[in-house]
JSON list of C-alpha atoms in Angstrom, two decimals:
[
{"chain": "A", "resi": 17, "resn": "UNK", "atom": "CA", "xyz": [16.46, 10.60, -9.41]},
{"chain": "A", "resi": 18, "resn": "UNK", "atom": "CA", "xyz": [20.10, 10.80, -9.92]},
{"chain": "A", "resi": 19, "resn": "UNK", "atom": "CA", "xyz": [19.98, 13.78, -12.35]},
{"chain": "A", "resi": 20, "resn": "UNK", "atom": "CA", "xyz": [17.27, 15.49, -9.58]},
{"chain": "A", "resi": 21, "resn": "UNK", "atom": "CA", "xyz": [20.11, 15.11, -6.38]},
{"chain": "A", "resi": 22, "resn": "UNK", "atom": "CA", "xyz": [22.98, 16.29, -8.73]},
{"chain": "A", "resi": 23, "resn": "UNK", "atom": "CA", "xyz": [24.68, 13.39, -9.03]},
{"chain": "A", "resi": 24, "resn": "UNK", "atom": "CA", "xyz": [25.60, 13.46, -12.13]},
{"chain": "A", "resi": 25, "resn": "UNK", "atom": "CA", "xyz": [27.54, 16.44, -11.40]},
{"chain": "A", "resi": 26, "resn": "UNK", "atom": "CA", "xyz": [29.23, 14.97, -8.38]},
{"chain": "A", "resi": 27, "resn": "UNK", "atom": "CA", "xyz": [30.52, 11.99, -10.79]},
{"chain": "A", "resi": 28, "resn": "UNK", "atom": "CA", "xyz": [31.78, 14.84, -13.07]},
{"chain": "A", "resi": 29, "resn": "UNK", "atom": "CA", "xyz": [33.37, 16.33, -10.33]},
{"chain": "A", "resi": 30, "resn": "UNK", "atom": "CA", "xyz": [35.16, 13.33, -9.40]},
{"chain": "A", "resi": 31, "resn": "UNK", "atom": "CA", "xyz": [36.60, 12.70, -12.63]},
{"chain": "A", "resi": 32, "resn": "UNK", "atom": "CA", "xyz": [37.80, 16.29, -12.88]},
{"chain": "A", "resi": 33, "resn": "UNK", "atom": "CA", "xyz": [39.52, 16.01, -9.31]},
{"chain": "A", "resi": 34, "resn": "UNK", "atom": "CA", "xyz": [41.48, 11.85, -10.40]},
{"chain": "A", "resi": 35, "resn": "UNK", "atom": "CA", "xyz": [42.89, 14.37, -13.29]},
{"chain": "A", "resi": 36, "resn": "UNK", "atom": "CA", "xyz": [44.27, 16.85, -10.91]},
{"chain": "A", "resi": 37, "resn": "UNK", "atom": "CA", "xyz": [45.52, 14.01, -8.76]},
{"chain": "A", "resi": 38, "resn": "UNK", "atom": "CA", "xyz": [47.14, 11.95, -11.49]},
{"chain": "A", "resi": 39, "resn": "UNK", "atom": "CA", "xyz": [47.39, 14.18, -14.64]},
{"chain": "A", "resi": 40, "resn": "UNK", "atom": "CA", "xyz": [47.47, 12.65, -17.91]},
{"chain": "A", "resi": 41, "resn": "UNK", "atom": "CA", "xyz": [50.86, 11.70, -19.71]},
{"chain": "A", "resi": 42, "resn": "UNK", "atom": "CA", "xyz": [52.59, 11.42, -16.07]},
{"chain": "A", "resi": 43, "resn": "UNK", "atom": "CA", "xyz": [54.95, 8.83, -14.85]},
{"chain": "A", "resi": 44, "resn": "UNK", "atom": "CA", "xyz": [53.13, 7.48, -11.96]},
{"chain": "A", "resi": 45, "resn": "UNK", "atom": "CA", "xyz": [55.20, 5.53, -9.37]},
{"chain": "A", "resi": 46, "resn": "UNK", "atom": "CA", "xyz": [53.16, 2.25, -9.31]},
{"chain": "A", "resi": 47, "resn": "UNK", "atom": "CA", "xyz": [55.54, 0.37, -6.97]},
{"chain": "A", "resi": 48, "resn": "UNK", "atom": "CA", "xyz": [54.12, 2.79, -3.81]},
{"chain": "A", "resi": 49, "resn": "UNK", "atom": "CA", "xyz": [50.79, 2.24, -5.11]},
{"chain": "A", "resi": 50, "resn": "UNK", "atom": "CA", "xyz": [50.26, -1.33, -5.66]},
{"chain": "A", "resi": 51, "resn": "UNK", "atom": "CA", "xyz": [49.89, -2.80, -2.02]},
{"chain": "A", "resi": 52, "resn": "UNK", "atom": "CA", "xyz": [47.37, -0.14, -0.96]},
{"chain": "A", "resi": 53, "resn": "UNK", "atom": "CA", "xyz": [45.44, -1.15, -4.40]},
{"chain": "A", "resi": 54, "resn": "UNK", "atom": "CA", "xyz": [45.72, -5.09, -3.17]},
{"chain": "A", "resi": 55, "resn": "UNK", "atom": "CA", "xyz": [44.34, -4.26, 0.19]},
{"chain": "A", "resi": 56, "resn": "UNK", "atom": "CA", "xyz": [41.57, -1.92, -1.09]},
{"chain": "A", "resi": 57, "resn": "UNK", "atom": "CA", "xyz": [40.60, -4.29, -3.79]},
{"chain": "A", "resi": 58, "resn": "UNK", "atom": "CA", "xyz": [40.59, -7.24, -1.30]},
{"chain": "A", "resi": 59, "resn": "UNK", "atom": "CA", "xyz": [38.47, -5.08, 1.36]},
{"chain": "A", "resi": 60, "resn": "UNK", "atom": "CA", "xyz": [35.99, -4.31, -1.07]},
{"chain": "A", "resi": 61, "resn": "UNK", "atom": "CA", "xyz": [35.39, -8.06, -2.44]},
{"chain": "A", "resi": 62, "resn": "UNK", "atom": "CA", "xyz": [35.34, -9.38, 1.37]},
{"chain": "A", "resi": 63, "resn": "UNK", "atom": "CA", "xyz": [32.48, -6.69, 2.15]},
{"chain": "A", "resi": 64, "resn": "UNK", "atom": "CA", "xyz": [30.98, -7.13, -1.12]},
{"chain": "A", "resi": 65, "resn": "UNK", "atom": "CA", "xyz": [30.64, -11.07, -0.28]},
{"chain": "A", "resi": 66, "resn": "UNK", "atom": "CA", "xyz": [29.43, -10.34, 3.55]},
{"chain": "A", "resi": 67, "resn": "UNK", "atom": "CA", "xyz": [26.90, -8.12, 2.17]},
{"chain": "A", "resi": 68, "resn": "UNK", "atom": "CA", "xyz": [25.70, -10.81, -0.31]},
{"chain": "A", "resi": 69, "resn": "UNK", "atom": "CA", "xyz": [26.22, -13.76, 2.30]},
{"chain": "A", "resi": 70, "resn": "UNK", "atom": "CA", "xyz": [22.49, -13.86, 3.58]},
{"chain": "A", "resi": 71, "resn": "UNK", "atom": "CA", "xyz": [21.26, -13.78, -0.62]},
{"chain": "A", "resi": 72, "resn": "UNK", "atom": "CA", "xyz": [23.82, -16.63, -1.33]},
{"chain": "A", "resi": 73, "resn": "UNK", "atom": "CA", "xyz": [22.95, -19.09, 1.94]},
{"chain": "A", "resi": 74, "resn": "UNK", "atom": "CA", "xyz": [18.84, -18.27, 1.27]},
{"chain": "A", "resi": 75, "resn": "UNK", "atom": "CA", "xyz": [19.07, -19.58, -2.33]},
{"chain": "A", "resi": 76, "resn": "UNK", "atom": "CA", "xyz": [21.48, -22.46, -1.30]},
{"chain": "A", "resi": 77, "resn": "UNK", "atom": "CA", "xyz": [18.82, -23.54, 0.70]},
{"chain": "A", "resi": 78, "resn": "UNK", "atom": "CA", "xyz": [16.00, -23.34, -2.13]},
{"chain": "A", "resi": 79, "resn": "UNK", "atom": "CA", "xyz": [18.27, -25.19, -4.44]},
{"chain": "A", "resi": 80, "resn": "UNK", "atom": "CA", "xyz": [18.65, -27.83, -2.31]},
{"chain": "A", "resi": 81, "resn": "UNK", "atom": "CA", "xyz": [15.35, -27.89, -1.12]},
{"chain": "A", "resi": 82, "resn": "UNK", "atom": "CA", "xyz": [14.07, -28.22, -4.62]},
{"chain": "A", "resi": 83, "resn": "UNK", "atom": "CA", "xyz": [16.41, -31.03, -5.45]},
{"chain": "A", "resi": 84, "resn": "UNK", "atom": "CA", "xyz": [15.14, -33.34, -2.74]},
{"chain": "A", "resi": 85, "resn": "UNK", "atom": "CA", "xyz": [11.85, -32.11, -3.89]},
{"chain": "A", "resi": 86, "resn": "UNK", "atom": "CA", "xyz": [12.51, -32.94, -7.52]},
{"chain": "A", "resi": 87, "resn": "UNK", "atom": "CA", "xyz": [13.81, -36.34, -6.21]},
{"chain": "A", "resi": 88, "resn": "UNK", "atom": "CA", "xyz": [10.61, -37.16, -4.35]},
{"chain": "A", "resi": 89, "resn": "UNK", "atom": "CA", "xyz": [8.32, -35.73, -7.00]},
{"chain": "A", "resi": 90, "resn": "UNK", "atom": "CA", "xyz": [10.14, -36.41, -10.63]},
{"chain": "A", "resi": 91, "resn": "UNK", "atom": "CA", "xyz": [6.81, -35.18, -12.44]},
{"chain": "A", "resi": 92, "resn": "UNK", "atom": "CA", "xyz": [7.07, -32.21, -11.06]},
{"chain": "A", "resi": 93, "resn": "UNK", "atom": "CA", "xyz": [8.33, -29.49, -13.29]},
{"chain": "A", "resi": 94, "resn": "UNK", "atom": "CA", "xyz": [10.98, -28.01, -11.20]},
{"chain": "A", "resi": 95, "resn": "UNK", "atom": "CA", "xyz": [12.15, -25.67, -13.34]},
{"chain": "A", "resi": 96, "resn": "UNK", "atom": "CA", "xyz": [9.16, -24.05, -14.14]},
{"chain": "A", "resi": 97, "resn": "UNK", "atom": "CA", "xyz": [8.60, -23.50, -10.15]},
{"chain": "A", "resi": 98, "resn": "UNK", "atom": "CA", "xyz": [12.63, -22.88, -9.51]},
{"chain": "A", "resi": 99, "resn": "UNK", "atom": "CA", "xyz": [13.19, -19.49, -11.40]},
{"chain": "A", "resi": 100, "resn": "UNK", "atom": "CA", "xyz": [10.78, -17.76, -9.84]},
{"chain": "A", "resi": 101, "resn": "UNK", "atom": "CA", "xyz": [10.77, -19.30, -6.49]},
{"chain": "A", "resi": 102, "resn": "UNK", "atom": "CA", "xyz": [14.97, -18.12, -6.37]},
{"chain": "A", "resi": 103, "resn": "UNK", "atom": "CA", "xyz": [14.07, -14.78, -7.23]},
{"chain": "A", "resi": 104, "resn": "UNK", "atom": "CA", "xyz": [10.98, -14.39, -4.74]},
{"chain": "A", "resi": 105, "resn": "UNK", "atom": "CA", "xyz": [13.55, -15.85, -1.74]},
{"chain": "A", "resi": 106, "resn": "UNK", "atom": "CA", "xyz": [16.43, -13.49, -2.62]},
{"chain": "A", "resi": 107, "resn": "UNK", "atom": "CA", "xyz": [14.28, -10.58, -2.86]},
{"chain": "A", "resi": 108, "resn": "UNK", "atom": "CA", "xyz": [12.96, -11.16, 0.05]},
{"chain": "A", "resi": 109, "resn": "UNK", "atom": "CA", "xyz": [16.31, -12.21, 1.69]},
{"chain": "A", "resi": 110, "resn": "UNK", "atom": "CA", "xyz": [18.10, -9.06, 0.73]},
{"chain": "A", "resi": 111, "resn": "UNK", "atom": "CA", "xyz": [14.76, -7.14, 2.25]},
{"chain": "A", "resi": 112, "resn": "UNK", "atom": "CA", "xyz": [15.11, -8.40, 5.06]},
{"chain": "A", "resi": 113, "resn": "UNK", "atom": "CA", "xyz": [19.10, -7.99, 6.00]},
{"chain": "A", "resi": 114, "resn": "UNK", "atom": "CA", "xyz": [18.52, -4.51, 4.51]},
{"chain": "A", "resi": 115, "resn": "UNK", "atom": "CA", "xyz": [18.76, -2.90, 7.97]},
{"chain": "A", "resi": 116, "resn": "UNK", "atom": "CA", "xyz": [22.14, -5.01, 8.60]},
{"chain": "A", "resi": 117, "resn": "UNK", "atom": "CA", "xyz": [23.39, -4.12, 4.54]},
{"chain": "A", "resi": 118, "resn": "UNK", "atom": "CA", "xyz": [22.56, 0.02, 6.38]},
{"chain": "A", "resi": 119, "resn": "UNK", "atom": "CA", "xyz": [24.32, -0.70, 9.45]},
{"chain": "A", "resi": 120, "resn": "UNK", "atom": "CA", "xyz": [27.55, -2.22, 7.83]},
{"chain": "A", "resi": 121, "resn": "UNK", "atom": "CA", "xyz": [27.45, 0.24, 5.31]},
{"chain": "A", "resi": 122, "resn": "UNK", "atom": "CA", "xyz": [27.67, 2.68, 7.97]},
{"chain": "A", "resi": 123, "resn": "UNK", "atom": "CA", "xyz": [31.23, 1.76, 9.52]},
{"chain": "A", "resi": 124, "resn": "UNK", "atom": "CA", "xyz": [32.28, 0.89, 5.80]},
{"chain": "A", "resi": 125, "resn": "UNK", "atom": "CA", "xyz": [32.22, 4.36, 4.23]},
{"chain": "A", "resi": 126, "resn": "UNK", "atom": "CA", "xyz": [34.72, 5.36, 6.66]},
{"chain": "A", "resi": 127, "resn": "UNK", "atom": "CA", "xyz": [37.40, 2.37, 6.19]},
{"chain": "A", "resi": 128, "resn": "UNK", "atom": "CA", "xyz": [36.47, 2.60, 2.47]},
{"chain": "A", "resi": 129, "resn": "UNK", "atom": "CA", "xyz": [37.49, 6.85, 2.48]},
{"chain": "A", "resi": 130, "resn": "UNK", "atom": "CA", "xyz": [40.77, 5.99, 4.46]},
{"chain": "A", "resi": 131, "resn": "UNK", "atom": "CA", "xyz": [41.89, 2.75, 2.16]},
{"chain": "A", "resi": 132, "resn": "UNK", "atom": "CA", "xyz": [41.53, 5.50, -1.07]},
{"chain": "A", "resi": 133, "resn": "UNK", "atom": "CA", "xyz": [43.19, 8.14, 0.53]},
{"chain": "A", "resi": 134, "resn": "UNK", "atom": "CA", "xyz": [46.09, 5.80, 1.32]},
{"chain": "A", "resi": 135, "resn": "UNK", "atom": "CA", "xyz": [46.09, 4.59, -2.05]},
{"chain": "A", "resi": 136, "resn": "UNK", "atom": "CA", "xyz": [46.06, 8.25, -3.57]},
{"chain": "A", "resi": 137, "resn": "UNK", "atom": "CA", "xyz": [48.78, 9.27, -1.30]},
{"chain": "A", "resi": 138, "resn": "UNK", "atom": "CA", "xyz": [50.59, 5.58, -2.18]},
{"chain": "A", "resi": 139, "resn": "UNK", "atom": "CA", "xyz": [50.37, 6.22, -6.06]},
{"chain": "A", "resi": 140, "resn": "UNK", "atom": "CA", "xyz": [51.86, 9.71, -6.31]},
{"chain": "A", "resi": 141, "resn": "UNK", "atom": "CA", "xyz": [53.31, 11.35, -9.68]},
{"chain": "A", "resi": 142, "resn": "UNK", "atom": "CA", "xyz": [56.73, 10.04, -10.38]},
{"chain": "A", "resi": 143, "resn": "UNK", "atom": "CA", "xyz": [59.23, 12.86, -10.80]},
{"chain": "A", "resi": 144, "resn": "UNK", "atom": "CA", "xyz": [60.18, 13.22, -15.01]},
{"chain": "A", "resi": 145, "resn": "UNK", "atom": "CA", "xyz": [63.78, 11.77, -15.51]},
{"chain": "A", "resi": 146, "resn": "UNK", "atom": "CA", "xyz": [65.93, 14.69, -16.49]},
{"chain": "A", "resi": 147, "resn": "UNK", "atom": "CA", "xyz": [66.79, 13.22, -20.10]},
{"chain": "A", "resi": 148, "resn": "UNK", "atom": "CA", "xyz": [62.97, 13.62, -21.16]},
{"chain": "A", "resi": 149, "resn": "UNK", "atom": "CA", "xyz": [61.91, 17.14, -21.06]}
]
């Protein structure tokens, strides 16, 4: 499906353009660059975890569920019924917040396309010192 809707090309294309904006064997001036990398990373791993809150509190709730159950019922195999009992609820959990995952995703790509633009203008090519050319 990815090959059908071009998107390998796209990637391609994006790999071509980071070359254009930070050529190869250029001093890059890191100090500019850094805190818009620290805030992008750490906006990205707090919508990452939002996205994968609902997943992470369903499954909580099934582990602890089966541990009272495997306290009340120690010839039960818990195990066996655990694995794919986890699976079932967070496949069914993320199904279900899919439509909120859509929404937030929706407001995201826009923060998301601002943060990298402020990063690629942050991280610019350093000028050469004059003693190496």
């Amino acid at each position: 499906l990815l090959l059908v809707a071009g998107g390998h090309v796209l990637m391609l294309k994006a790999v071509a353009m980071s070359f254009v904006a930070l050529p190869l064997g250029a001093p890059v001036a890191l100090d500019q660059g850094f805190l818009a990398l620290v805030k992008a990373a750490s906006s990205i791993f707090a919508t990452g975890l939002q996205f994968a809150a609902p997943v992470i509190a369903a499954i909580l709730l099934a582990n602890t569920a089966l541990a009272i159950l495997g306290r009340a019922a120690p010839q039960l195999q818990i195990i066996s019924i655990a694995f794919p009992l986890q699976i079932g609820i967070g496949l069914l959990t993320f199904a279900s917040s899919l439509g909120l995952i859509a929404n937030g995703l929706g407001t995201w790509t826009a923060a998301y396309g601002r943060t990298v633009d402020t990063f690629a203008r942050a991280v610019q090519v350093a000028p050469e010192p004059a003693g190496r050319r």
